XYZ file of N, CA, C and O in Angstrom:
760
model
N 30.945 -27.252 -18.236
C 30.832 -28.585 -18.785
C 31.862 -29.468 -18.094
O 33.024 -29.133 -18.036
N 31.427 -30.586 -17.593
C 32.348 -31.507 -16.922
C 33.175 -32.257 -17.945
O 32.848 -32.280 -19.126
N 34.235 -32.890 -17.488
C 35.068 -33.652 -18.412
C 34.317 -34.837 -18.988
O 34.645 -35.307 -20.063
N 33.280 -35.305 -18.295
C 32.486 -36.406 -18.830
C 31.610 -35.948 -19.982
O 31.285 -36.723 -20.872
N 31.218 -34.669 -19.974
C 30.370 -34.137 -21.026
C 31.166 -33.625 -22.220
O 30.600 -33.366 -23.271
N 32.461 -33.459 -22.054
C 33.283 -32.900 -23.127
C 33.384 -33.900 -24.277
O 33.498 -35.095 -24.065
N 33.326 -33.393 -25.518
C 33.454 -34.295 -26.661
C 34.861 -34.886 -26.707
O 35.830 -34.234 -26.351
N 34.945 -36.114 -27.147
C 36.233 -36.801 -27.232
C 37.073 -36.218 -28.357
O 36.563 -35.892 -29.416
N 38.366 -36.093 -28.125
C 39.274 -35.626 -29.162
C 39.805 -36.793 -29.988
O 40.464 -36.592 -30.979
N 39.534 -37.998 -29.537
C 39.957 -39.177 -30.278
C 39.020 -39.375 -31.468
O 37.812 -39.184 -31.354
N 39.559 -39.809 -32.626
C 38.677 -40.097 -33.752
C 37.759 -41.281 -33.410
O 38.140 -42.153 -32.641
N 36.573 -41.279 -33.964
C 35.598 -42.340 -33.685
C 36.134 -43.678 -34.171
O 36.713 -43.774 -35.230
N 35.919 -44.697 -33.368
C 36.275 -46.059 -33.760
C 35.050 -46.654 -34.455
O 34.004 -46.831 -33.836
N 35.199 -46.955 -35.732
C 34.094 -47.444 -36.544
C 34.009 -48.968 -36.555
O 33.160 -49.532 -37.224
N 34.900 -49.666 -35.816
C 34.919 -51.126 -35.906
C 33.626 -51.778 -35.418
O 33.227 -52.791 -35.953
N 32.982 -51.216 -34.402
C 31.723 -51.802 -33.924
C 30.643 -51.687 -34.999
O 29.881 -52.645 -35.226
N 30.589 -50.541 -35.671
C 29.625 -50.382 -36.763
C 29.935 -51.361 -37.901
O 29.035 -51.965 -38.481
N 31.222 -51.520 -38.211
C 31.607 -52.462 -39.270
C 31.235 -53.886 -38.883
O 30.765 -54.656 -39.720
N 31.442 -54.241 -37.623
C 31.087 -55.587 -37.173
C 29.585 -55.815 -37.318
O 29.146 -56.889 -37.746
N 28.787 -54.802 -36.990
C 27.333 -54.921 -37.121
C 26.925 -55.073 -38.592
O 26.025 -55.852 -38.918
N 27.609 -54.363 -39.468
C 27.327 -54.487 -40.904
C 27.721 -55.890 -41.372
O 26.968 -56.554 -42.092
N 28.892 -56.353 -40.956
C 29.380 -57.662 -41.391
C 28.523 -58.807 -40.866
O 28.179 -59.719 -41.604
N 28.184 -58.743 -39.584
C 27.483 -59.868 -38.957
C 25.968 -59.842 -39.145
O 25.338 -60.887 -39.270
N 25.389 -58.629 -39.120
C 23.926 -58.530 -39.107
C 23.358 -57.735 -40.282
O 22.151 -57.501 -40.310
N 24.235 -57.303 -41.183
C 23.802 -56.448 -42.305
C 23.000 -55.257 -41.773
O 21.960 -54.882 -42.311
N 23.506 -54.652 -40.713
C 22.833 -53.553 -40.021
C 22.866 -52.295 -40.897
O 23.913 -51.687 -41.103
N 21.701 -51.919 -41.382
C 21.609 -50.764 -42.287
C 21.873 -49.440 -41.575
O 22.446 -48.531 -42.151
N 21.437 -49.332 -40.324
C 21.672 -48.090 -39.580
C 23.167 -47.850 -39.387
O 23.647 -46.724 -39.554
N 23.892 -48.885 -39.043
C 25.345 -48.746 -38.879
C 25.993 -48.407 -40.218
O 26.886 -47.559 -40.280
N 25.534 -49.062 -41.279
C 26.078 -48.753 -42.598
C 25.815 -47.297 -42.968
O 26.694 -46.601 -43.480
N 24.617 -46.823 -42.701
C 24.283 -45.436 -43.036
C 25.112 -44.440 -42.227
O 25.487 -43.380 -42.745
N 25.424 -44.759 -40.984
C 26.314 -43.897 -40.202
C 27.699 -43.836 -40.851
O 28.294 -42.767 -40.990
N 28.208 -45.003 -41.237
C 29.512 -45.064 -41.915
C 29.439 -44.289 -43.230
O 30.313 -43.479 -43.539
N 28.381 -44.532 -43.984
C 28.190 -43.873 -45.275
C 28.151 -42.347 -45.119
O 28.861 -41.631 -45.813
N 27.327 -41.879 -44.203
C 27.187 -40.432 -44.006
C 28.509 -39.783 -43.595
O 28.796 -38.652 -43.984
N 29.288 -40.492 -42.812
C 30.565 -39.935 -42.361
C 31.620 -39.961 -43.470
O 32.322 -38.969 -43.692
N 31.741 -41.095 -44.159
C 32.862 -41.276 -45.078
C 32.593 -40.861 -46.523
O 33.542 -40.534 -47.245
N 31.360 -40.884 -46.966
C 31.083 -40.586 -48.383
C 31.671 -39.237 -48.816
O 32.376 -39.167 -49.824
N 31.424 -38.132 -48.102
C 32.001 -36.855 -48.563
C 33.536 -36.861 -48.493
O 34.203 -36.243 -49.322
N 34.099 -37.561 -47.534
C 35.559 -37.612 -47.389
C 36.195 -38.407 -48.531
O 37.236 -38.032 -49.060
N 35.548 -39.512 -48.918
C 36.065 -40.322 -50.021
C 35.962 -39.526 -51.328
O 36.892 -39.539 -52.135
N 34.853 -38.825 -51.522
C 34.712 -37.976 -52.720
C 35.819 -36.925 -52.763
O 36.449 -36.714 -53.810
N 36.063 -36.276 -51.652
C 37.107 -35.252 -51.590
C 38.481 -35.857 -51.884
O 39.279 -35.287 -52.612
N 38.741 -37.015 -51.318
C 40.007 -37.719 -51.547
C 40.194 -38.021 -53.035
O 41.265 -37.778 -53.607
N 39.148 -38.538 -53.675
C 39.236 -38.892 -55.090
C 39.392 -37.647 -55.966
O 40.138 -37.659 -56.943
N 38.702 -36.565 -55.607
C 38.886 -35.307 -56.355
C 40.324 -34.826 -56.209
O 40.927 -34.313 -57.154
N 40.899 -35.001 -55.024
C 42.281 -34.622 -54.796
C 43.255 -35.440 -55.636
O 44.370 -35.013 -55.915
N 42.832 -36.639 -56.030
C 43.666 -37.486 -56.879
C 43.443 -37.179 -58.355
O 44.037 -37.819 -59.216
N 42.589 -36.207 -58.647
C 42.395 -35.780 -60.024
C 41.122 -36.265 -60.684
O 40.898 -35.998 -61.868
N 40.272 -36.970 -59.964
C 39.019 -37.446 -60.555
C 38.039 -36.283 -60.657
O 37.872 -35.531 -59.695
N 37.389 -36.123 -61.810
C 36.338 -35.095 -61.919
C 35.217 -35.392 -60.924
O 35.071 -36.528 -60.465
N 34.434 -34.388 -60.599
C 33.387 -34.523 -59.576
C 32.483 -35.736 -59.798
O 32.250 -36.511 -58.874
N 31.971 -35.895 -61.027
C 31.049 -37.003 -61.306
C 31.737 -38.349 -61.139
O 31.167 -39.295 -60.587
N 32.976 -38.450 -61.583
C 33.735 -39.692 -61.467
C 34.052 -39.965 -59.998
O 33.936 -41.101 -59.523
N 34.442 -38.928 -59.260
C 34.741 -39.090 -57.837
C 33.517 -39.622 -57.098
O 33.625 -40.536 -56.275
N 32.347 -39.070 -57.407
C 31.135 -39.523 -56.733
C 30.802 -40.965 -57.120
O 30.445 -41.785 -56.267
N 30.967 -41.301 -58.389
C 30.703 -42.662 -58.845
C 31.646 -43.664 -58.162
O 31.223 -44.715 -57.677
N 32.924 -43.321 -58.114
C 33.898 -44.210 -57.477
C 33.664 -44.315 -55.966
O 33.822 -45.387 -55.382
N 33.288 -43.212 -55.347
C 32.998 -43.238 -53.909
C 31.781 -44.133 -53.631
O 31.776 -44.901 -52.662
N 30.763 -44.041 -54.494
C 29.588 -44.913 -54.351
C 30.005 -46.377 -54.469
O 29.559 -47.227 -53.693
N 30.871 -46.662 -55.446
C 31.353 -48.031 -55.638
C 32.149 -48.499 -54.415
O 32.018 -49.637 -53.977
N 32.965 -47.617 -53.845
C 33.735 -47.970 -52.649
C 32.790 -48.291 -51.487
O 33.011 -49.253 -50.740
N 31.740 -47.501 -51.329
C 30.788 -47.748 -50.238
C 30.028 -49.064 -50.470
O 29.760 -49.805 -49.524
N 29.707 -49.355 -51.720
C 29.053 -50.616 -52.045
C 29.972 -51.794 -51.707
O 29.541 -52.785 -51.120
N 31.242 -51.653 -52.043
C 32.213 -52.713 -51.709
C 32.332 -52.868 -50.192
O 32.482 -53.978 -49.701
N 32.278 -51.768 -49.463
C 32.313 -51.850 -48.002
C 31.125 -52.693 -47.520
O 31.291 -53.573 -46.682
N 29.950 -52.423 -48.055
C 28.754 -53.167 -47.669
C 28.904 -54.649 -48.019
O 28.624 -55.527 -47.209
N 29.373 -54.923 -49.236
C 29.466 -56.301 -49.715
C 30.566 -57.097 -49.016
O 30.440 -58.299 -48.839
N 31.648 -56.434 -48.656
C 32.822 -57.134 -48.121
C 33.145 -56.742 -46.679
O 34.298 -56.861 -46.261
N 32.149 -56.308 -45.949
C 32.380 -55.883 -44.559
C 32.987 -56.998 -43.721
O 33.790 -56.744 -42.826
N 32.648 -58.235 -44.030
C 33.194 -59.362 -43.263
C 34.701 -59.499 -43.469
O 35.389 -60.089 -42.636
N 35.223 -58.951 -44.542
C 36.655 -59.022 -44.814
C 37.466 -57.970 -44.087
O 38.703 -58.005 -44.121
N 36.800 -57.041 -43.432
C 37.515 -55.994 -42.696
C 38.069 -56.560 -41.390
O 37.367 -57.233 -40.649
N 39.340 -56.262 -41.134
C 40.005 -56.729 -39.909
C 40.481 -55.503 -39.129
O 41.454 -54.859 -39.530
N 39.832 -55.178 -38.007
C 40.226 -53.984 -37.248
C 41.634 -54.074 -36.671
O 42.231 -53.053 -36.347
N 42.192 -55.264 -36.583
C 43.558 -55.402 -36.079
C 44.588 -54.955 -37.117
O 45.719 -54.622 -36.778
N 44.196 -54.926 -38.379
C 45.133 -54.570 -39.451
C 45.093 -53.093 -39.823
O 46.104 -52.531 -40.217
N 43.904 -52.480 -39.731
C 43.806 -51.070 -40.113
C 42.513 -50.462 -39.592
O 41.590 -51.176 -39.211
N 42.486 -49.145 -39.641
C 41.258 -48.422 -39.304
C 40.282 -48.561 -40.475
O 40.688 -48.816 -41.615
N 39.003 -48.376 -40.213
C 38.003 -48.432 -41.277
C 38.347 -47.404 -42.356
O 38.257 -47.700 -43.551
N 38.766 -46.218 -41.935
C 39.095 -45.178 -42.916
C 40.220 -45.626 -43.831
O 40.146 -45.445 -45.049
N 41.253 -46.240 -43.291
C 42.371 -46.713 -44.101
C 41.894 -47.760 -45.099
O 42.234 -47.715 -46.281
N 41.097 -48.691 -44.625
C 40.577 -49.770 -45.459
C 39.713 -49.197 -46.590
O 39.889 -49.552 -47.756
N 38.826 -48.280 -46.253
C 37.916 -47.707 -47.235
C 38.657 -46.831 -48.245
O 38.391 -46.893 -49.447
N 39.597 -46.020 -47.777
C 40.338 -45.159 -48.698
C 41.213 -45.990 -49.633
O 41.431 -45.618 -50.781
N 41.701 -47.118 -49.167
C 42.474 -47.999 -50.048
C 41.570 -48.590 -51.123
O 41.963 -48.699 -52.284
N 40.355 -48.973 -50.761
C 39.394 -49.465 -51.753
C 39.158 -48.383 -52.806
O 39.201 -48.653 -54.012
N 38.910 -47.159 -52.356
C 38.658 -46.047 -53.287
C 39.866 -45.801 -54.181
O 39.722 -45.595 -55.393
N 41.044 -45.810 -53.603
C 42.273 -45.603 -54.371
C 42.425 -46.680 -55.442
O 42.725 -46.394 -56.598
N 42.188 -47.929 -55.067
C 42.308 -49.025 -56.028
C 41.272 -48.909 -57.143
O 41.581 -49.187 -58.312
N 40.064 -48.501 -56.803
C 39.046 -48.288 -57.834
C 39.477 -47.183 -58.797
O 39.278 -47.292 -60.013
N 40.053 -46.128 -58.251
C 40.538 -45.014 -59.083
C 41.647 -45.493 -60.027
O 41.631 -45.189 -61.223
N 42.588 -46.248 -59.495
C 43.681 -46.765 -60.326
C 43.137 -47.694 -61.405
O 43.542 -47.613 -62.575
N 42.200 -48.568 -61.036
C 41.602 -49.468 -62.024
C 40.917 -48.689 -63.138
O 41.020 -49.048 -64.315
N 40.240 -47.621 -62.780
C 39.559 -46.812 -63.792
C 40.571 -46.151 -64.723
O 40.374 -46.105 -65.935
N 41.653 -45.646 -64.170
C 42.691 -45.017 -64.988
C 43.285 -46.034 -65.956
O 43.496 -45.739 -67.130
N 43.516 -47.230 -65.481
C 44.079 -48.277 -66.340
C 43.126 -48.687 -67.441
O 43.553 -49.026 -68.544
N 41.829 -48.707 -67.159
C 40.830 -49.096 -68.159
C 40.620 -48.023 -69.209
O 40.237 -48.330 -70.334
N 40.794 -46.765 -68.843
C 40.493 -45.659 -69.745
C 41.759 -44.870 -70.047
O 42.051 -43.887 -69.367
N 42.499 -45.276 -71.100
C 43.766 -44.598 -71.409
C 43.624 -43.096 -71.631
O 44.539 -42.346 -71.355
N 42.466 -42.638 -72.081
C 42.292 -41.196 -72.315
C 42.390 -40.403 -71.020
O 42.734 -39.222 -71.033
N 42.116 -41.043 -69.885
C 42.176 -40.312 -68.627
C 43.603 -40.103 -68.153
O 43.839 -39.417 -67.181
N 44.586 -40.705 -68.852
C 45.983 -40.535 -68.458
C 46.509 -39.141 -68.778
O 47.538 -38.740 -68.262
N 45.810 -38.395 -69.632
C 46.282 -37.062 -69.970
C 46.309 -36.198 -68.727
O 45.361 -36.134 -67.969
N 47.433 -35.556 -68.515
C 47.578 -34.668 -67.369
C 48.021 -35.362 -66.101
O 48.308 -34.718 -65.122
N 48.085 -36.713 -66.109
C 48.495 -37.409 -64.899
C 50.007 -37.410 -64.718
O 50.490 -37.776 -63.677
N 50.748 -37.015 -65.743
C 52.194 -36.979 -65.621
C 52.654 -35.839 -64.728
O 53.779 -35.814 -64.264
N 51.767 -34.899 -64.477
C 52.132 -33.778 -63.621
C 52.190 -34.260 -62.186
O 51.378 -35.067 -61.753
N 53.163 -33.771 -61.456
C 53.287 -34.176 -60.061
C 52.252 -33.427 -59.230
O 52.094 -32.223 -59.332
N 51.522 -34.176 -58.435
C 50.513 -33.597 -57.555
C 51.148 -33.428 -56.193
O 51.665 -34.373 -55.621
N 51.123 -32.242 -55.669
C 51.688 -31.995 -54.343
C 50.568 -32.109 -53.328
O 49.550 -31.430 -53.427
N 50.701 -32.980 -52.373
C 49.693 -33.164 -51.339
C 50.075 -32.301 -50.152
O 51.144 -32.437 -49.597
N 49.169 -31.434 -49.782
C 49.431 -30.570 -48.648
C 48.185 -30.546 -47.779
O 47.162 -29.997 -48.161
N 48.264 -31.179 -46.644
C 47.102 -31.307 -45.770
C 46.528 -29.951 -45.398
O 45.331 -29.774 -45.353
N 47.380 -28.961 -45.157
C 46.873 -27.663 -44.734
C 46.004 -27.012 -45.806
O 45.184 -26.168 -45.510
N 46.165 -27.410 -47.060
C 45.394 -26.807 -48.129
C 44.124 -27.581 -48.457
O 43.369 -27.166 -49.313
N 43.903 -28.711 -47.808
C 42.694 -29.473 -48.065
C 41.494 -28.677 -47.543
O 41.460 -28.291 -46.385
N 40.496 -28.431 -48.397
C 39.370 -27.611 -47.975
C 38.397 -28.349 -47.064
O 38.297 -29.563 -47.119
N 37.727 -27.575 -46.228
C 36.568 -28.012 -45.478
C 36.750 -29.310 -44.700
O 36.077 -30.287 -44.966
N 37.667 -29.353 -43.733
C 37.712 -30.555 -42.916
C 36.398 -30.668 -42.160
O 35.831 -29.677 -41.715
N 35.889 -31.881 -42.042
C 34.572 -32.068 -41.450
C 34.549 -31.737 -39.969
O 33.533 -31.362 -39.436
N 35.687 -31.877 -39.309
C 35.719 -31.551 -37.895
C 37.144 -31.200 -37.505
O 38.088 -31.485 -38.223
N 37.272 -30.617 -36.345
C 38.602 -30.273 -35.849
C 39.424 -31.542 -35.649
O 40.630 -31.555 -35.895
N 38.760 -32.634 -35.228
C 39.474 -33.891 -35.016
C 40.026 -34.425 -36.332
O 41.155 -34.902 -36.390
N 39.216 -34.355 -37.406
C 39.681 -34.824 -38.714
C 40.867 -33.994 -39.184
O 41.832 -34.528 -39.730
N 40.782 -32.696 -38.994
C 41.874 -31.824 -39.410
C 43.144 -32.149 -38.619
O 44.220 -32.292 -39.198
N 43.001 -32.309 -37.315
C 44.160 -32.633 -36.479
C 44.754 -33.975 -36.880
O 45.980 -34.125 -36.940
N 43.896 -34.939 -37.199
C 44.373 -36.255 -37.627
C 45.137 -36.152 -38.951
O 46.191 -36.762 -39.118
N 44.628 -35.359 -39.886
C 45.312 -35.225 -41.178
C 46.648 -34.492 -41.020
O 47.629 -34.845 -41.660
N 46.695 -33.506 -40.147
C 47.954 -32.807 -39.892
C 48.945 -33.767 -39.230
O 50.130 -33.786 -39.586
N 48.450 -34.588 -38.312
C 49.311 -35.560 -37.640
C 49.877 -36.560 -38.656
O 51.063 -36.898 -38.610
N 49.045 -37.012 -39.588
C 49.506 -37.930 -40.632
C 50.571 -37.266 -41.490
O 51.598 -37.862 -41.789
N 50.352 -36.013 -41.863
C 51.339 -35.305 -42.684
C 52.667 -35.204 -41.942
O 53.731 -35.425 -42.522
N 52.615 -34.923 -40.654
C 53.856 -34.839 -39.859
C 54.566 -36.187 -39.798
O 55.783 -36.246 -39.873
N 53.783 -37.254 -39.636
C 54.398 -38.589 -39.596
C 55.057 -38.920 -40.924
O 56.140 -39.498 -40.965
N 54.407 -38.564 -42.017
C 54.996 -38.812 -43.338
C 56.240 -37.957 -43.515
O 57.268 -38.432 -44.006
N 56.171 -36.695 -43.103
C 57.338 -35.807 -43.215
C 58.517 -36.295 -42.378
O 59.663 -35.991 -42.686
N 58.246 -37.060 -41.310
C 59.319 -37.573 -40.443
C 60.036 -38.772 -41.067
O 61.104 -39.157 -40.603
N 59.458 -39.350 -42.114
C 60.116 -40.450 -42.815
C 61.332 -39.919 -43.561
O 61.475 -38.707 -43.754
N 62.173 -40.822 -44.031
C 63.290 -40.374 -44.878
C 62.687 -39.710 -46.117
O 61.538 -39.985 -46.491
N 63.439 -38.855 -46.765
C 62.899 -38.125 -47.913
C 62.464 -39.076 -49.023
O 61.444 -38.851 -49.680
N 63.193 -40.167 -49.212
C 62.831 -41.143 -50.246
C 61.515 -41.825 -49.884
O 60.602 -41.915 -50.719
N 61.398 -42.281 -48.636
C 60.171 -42.954 -48.217
C 58.975 -42.012 -48.281
O 57.899 -42.401 -48.752
N 59.141 -40.787 -47.833
C 58.037 -39.824 -47.867
C 57.593 -39.571 -49.304
O 56.395 -39.531 -49.595
N 58.548 -39.419 -50.208
C 58.200 -39.173 -51.611
C 57.467 -40.376 -52.200
O 56.484 -40.222 -52.929
N 57.948 -41.574 -51.893
C 57.300 -42.780 -52.416
C 55.879 -42.925 -51.872
O 54.966 -43.293 -52.615
N 55.680 -42.635 -50.585
C 54.329 -42.691 -50.004
C 53.412 -41.708 -50.725
O 52.290 -42.037 -51.100
N 53.889 -40.493 -50.915
C 53.061 -39.478 -51.590
C 52.733 -39.898 -53.015
O 51.604 -39.742 -53.475
N 53.722 -40.411 -53.726
C 53.491 -40.830 -55.116
C 52.508 -41.996 -55.178
O 51.622 -42.023 -56.031
N 52.656 -42.940 -54.259
C 51.817 -44.134 -54.283
C 50.381 -43.834 -53.869
O 49.437 -44.237 -54.543
N 50.207 -43.092 -52.772
C 48.863 -42.914 -52.233
C 48.173 -41.626 -52.621
O 46.968 -41.613 -52.814
N 48.904 -40.548 -52.738
C 48.245 -39.287 -53.019
C 48.245 -38.959 -54.508
O 47.428 -38.179 -54.969
N 49.167 -39.572 -55.260
C 49.187 -39.386 -56.709
C 48.659 -40.620 -57.428
O 48.576 -40.633 -58.648
N 48.354 -41.675 -56.670
C 47.769 -42.912 -57.203
C 48.628 -43.552 -58.285
O 48.126 -44.080 -59.259
N 49.941 -43.523 -58.096
C 50.834 -44.145 -59.066
C 51.123 -45.576 -58.644
O 51.235 -45.881 -57.462
N 51.253 -46.441 -59.641
C 51.596 -47.827 -59.357
C 53.073 -47.905 -58.994
O 53.853 -46.995 -59.281
N 53.453 -49.014 -58.393
C 54.864 -49.206 -58.054
C 55.727 -49.166 -59.303
O 56.823 -48.590 -59.301
N 55.230 -49.751 -60.392
C 55.968 -49.754 -61.651
C 56.146 -48.327 -62.185
O 57.228 -47.964 -62.651
N 55.105 -47.523 -62.108
C 55.199 -46.128 -62.568
C 56.208 -45.349 -61.730
O 56.996 -44.563 -62.263
N 56.198 -45.565 -60.438
C 57.141 -44.883 -59.543
C 58.566 -45.285 -59.896
O 59.454 -44.438 -60.006
N 58.776 -46.601 -60.066
C 60.116 -47.100 -60.399
C 60.609 -46.468 -61.694
O 61.766 -46.022 -61.781
N 59.756 -46.387 -62.697
C 60.142 -45.790 -63.974
C 60.430 -44.305 -63.859
O 61.425 -43.804 -64.397
N 59.578 -43.599 -63.141
C 59.731 -42.154 -63.003
C 60.996 -41.784 -62.224
O 61.657 -40.797 -62.536
N 61.321 -42.575 -61.205
C 62.477 -42.268 -60.358
C 63.734 -43.045 -60.754
O 64.762 -42.927 -60.090
N 63.626 -43.853 -61.807
C 64.744 -44.694 -62.261
C 65.280 -45.554 -61.124
O 66.486 -45.636 -60.897
N 64.358 -46.179 -60.397
C 64.709 -47.066 -59.286
C 64.265 -48.476 -59.645
O 63.247 -48.647 -60.312
N 64.998 -49.488 -59.176
C 64.506 -50.859 -59.383
C 63.166 -51.049 -58.671
O 62.938 -50.496 -57.587
N 62.293 -51.831 -59.287
C 60.963 -52.061 -58.731
C 61.045 -52.645 -57.318
O 60.308 -52.233 -56.418
N 61.943 -53.575 -57.096
C 62.098 -54.179 -55.773
C 62.491 -53.168 -54.711
O 62.053 -53.238 -53.564
N 63.322 -52.192 -55.101
C 63.737 -51.145 -54.165
C 62.547 -50.269 -53.779
O 62.365 -49.914 -52.614
N 61.722 -49.930 -54.774
C 60.525 -49.129 -54.504
C 59.627 -49.869 -53.516
O 59.183 -49.300 -52.516
N 59.398 -51.150 -53.780
C 58.520 -51.938 -52.907
C 59.103 -52.058 -51.496
O 58.377 -51.966 -50.515
N 60.415 -52.257 -51.401
C 61.056 -52.380 -50.083
C 60.947 -51.086 -49.288
O 60.622 -51.103 -48.095
N 61.221 -49.953 -49.952
C 61.119 -48.658 -49.272
C 59.683 -48.414 -48.794
O 59.467 -47.939 -47.678
N 58.706 -48.719 -49.645
C 57.305 -48.507 -49.268
C 56.915 -49.412 -48.100
O 56.242 -48.969 -47.165
N 57.350 -50.656 -48.137
C 57.022 -51.574 -47.039
C 57.600 -51.070 -45.718
O 56.913 -51.037 -44.696
N 58.855 -50.646 -45.736
C 59.470 -50.133 -44.506
C 58.760 -48.866 -44.032
O 58.548 -48.667 -42.838
N 58.386 -48.009 -44.977
C 57.676 -46.776 -44.608
C 56.325 -47.105 -43.966
O 55.958 -46.524 -42.941
N 55.581 -48.056 -44.547
C 54.293 -48.444 -43.990
C 54.456 -49.043 -42.607
O 53.680 -48.757 -41.696
N 55.462 -49.883 -42.449
C 55.694 -50.486 -41.136
C 56.025 -49.421 -40.102
O 55.564 -49.487 -38.957
N 56.807 -48.446 -40.508
C 57.160 -47.370 -39.569
C 55.923 -46.540 -39.205
O 55.690 -46.245 -38.035
N 55.134 -46.190 -40.215
C 53.903 -45.425 -39.946
C 52.952 -46.246 -39.081
O 52.346 -45.721 -38.149
N 52.824 -47.519 -39.368
C 51.930 -48.374 -38.602
C 52.399 -48.479 -37.155
O 51.602 -48.448 -36.237
N 53.703 -48.577 -36.962
C 54.255 -48.641 -35.606
C 53.969 -47.373 -34.832
O 53.621 -47.409 -33.664
N 54.067 -46.218 -35.502
C 53.791 -44.952 -34.836
C 52.319 -44.814 -34.509
O 51.949 -44.284 -33.474
N 51.481 -45.316 -35.383
C 50.038 -45.248 -35.121
C 49.697 -46.123 -33.928
O 48.905 -45.769 -33.074
N 50.339 -47.301 -33.841
C 50.060 -48.221 -32.740
C 50.755 -47.847 -31.457
O 50.673 -48.545 -30.468
N 51.484 -46.724 -31.436
C 52.136 -46.259 -30.228
C 53.533 -46.804 -30.049
O 54.175 -46.574 -29.044
N 54.038 -47.517 -31.046
C 55.388 -48.024 -30.992
C 56.329 -46.985 -31.557
O 55.924 -46.126 -32.324
N 57.622 -47.043 -31.234
C 58.548 -46.054 -31.771
C 58.774 -46.235 -33.246
O 58.540 -47.223 -33.803
């Protein structure tokens, strides 16, 4: 197999498909995005503690929001996956806030470990998730913990501040610096 025939190790860039959805309401492009991301979003939501039926419902809602708000996606700010997973995370948090009964058991700390995530869809996805875990681990211990609490445990900034006895502004500042550092590393900056 020549190097031209070899599959790319780079993750797929979904921005062209998103542009087609935003500009032309292209159903084929949307279905490609849907087929790729729907199982990943469901898995992500289950990892945050959502039961299977709830995870699927929230993932469907996230995909619907992607369709409805595709024009709001800016490829210069984030990858499609980042944008979509943030939508799913926010939907999950909103659901938790609306349904106080679902708070039971959320006080337990969830440990996120990429190596234990089941069934990566491809070797590239697995390598990308391991790379993300390494980048998070390279942050200061406080920043890494705050990132995990915010994104993988779906805790609000206020909940994090209360749990860690930190001022809310300090939590927000640490998270902002951590995001900027991660974003710089993703963009190839130091």
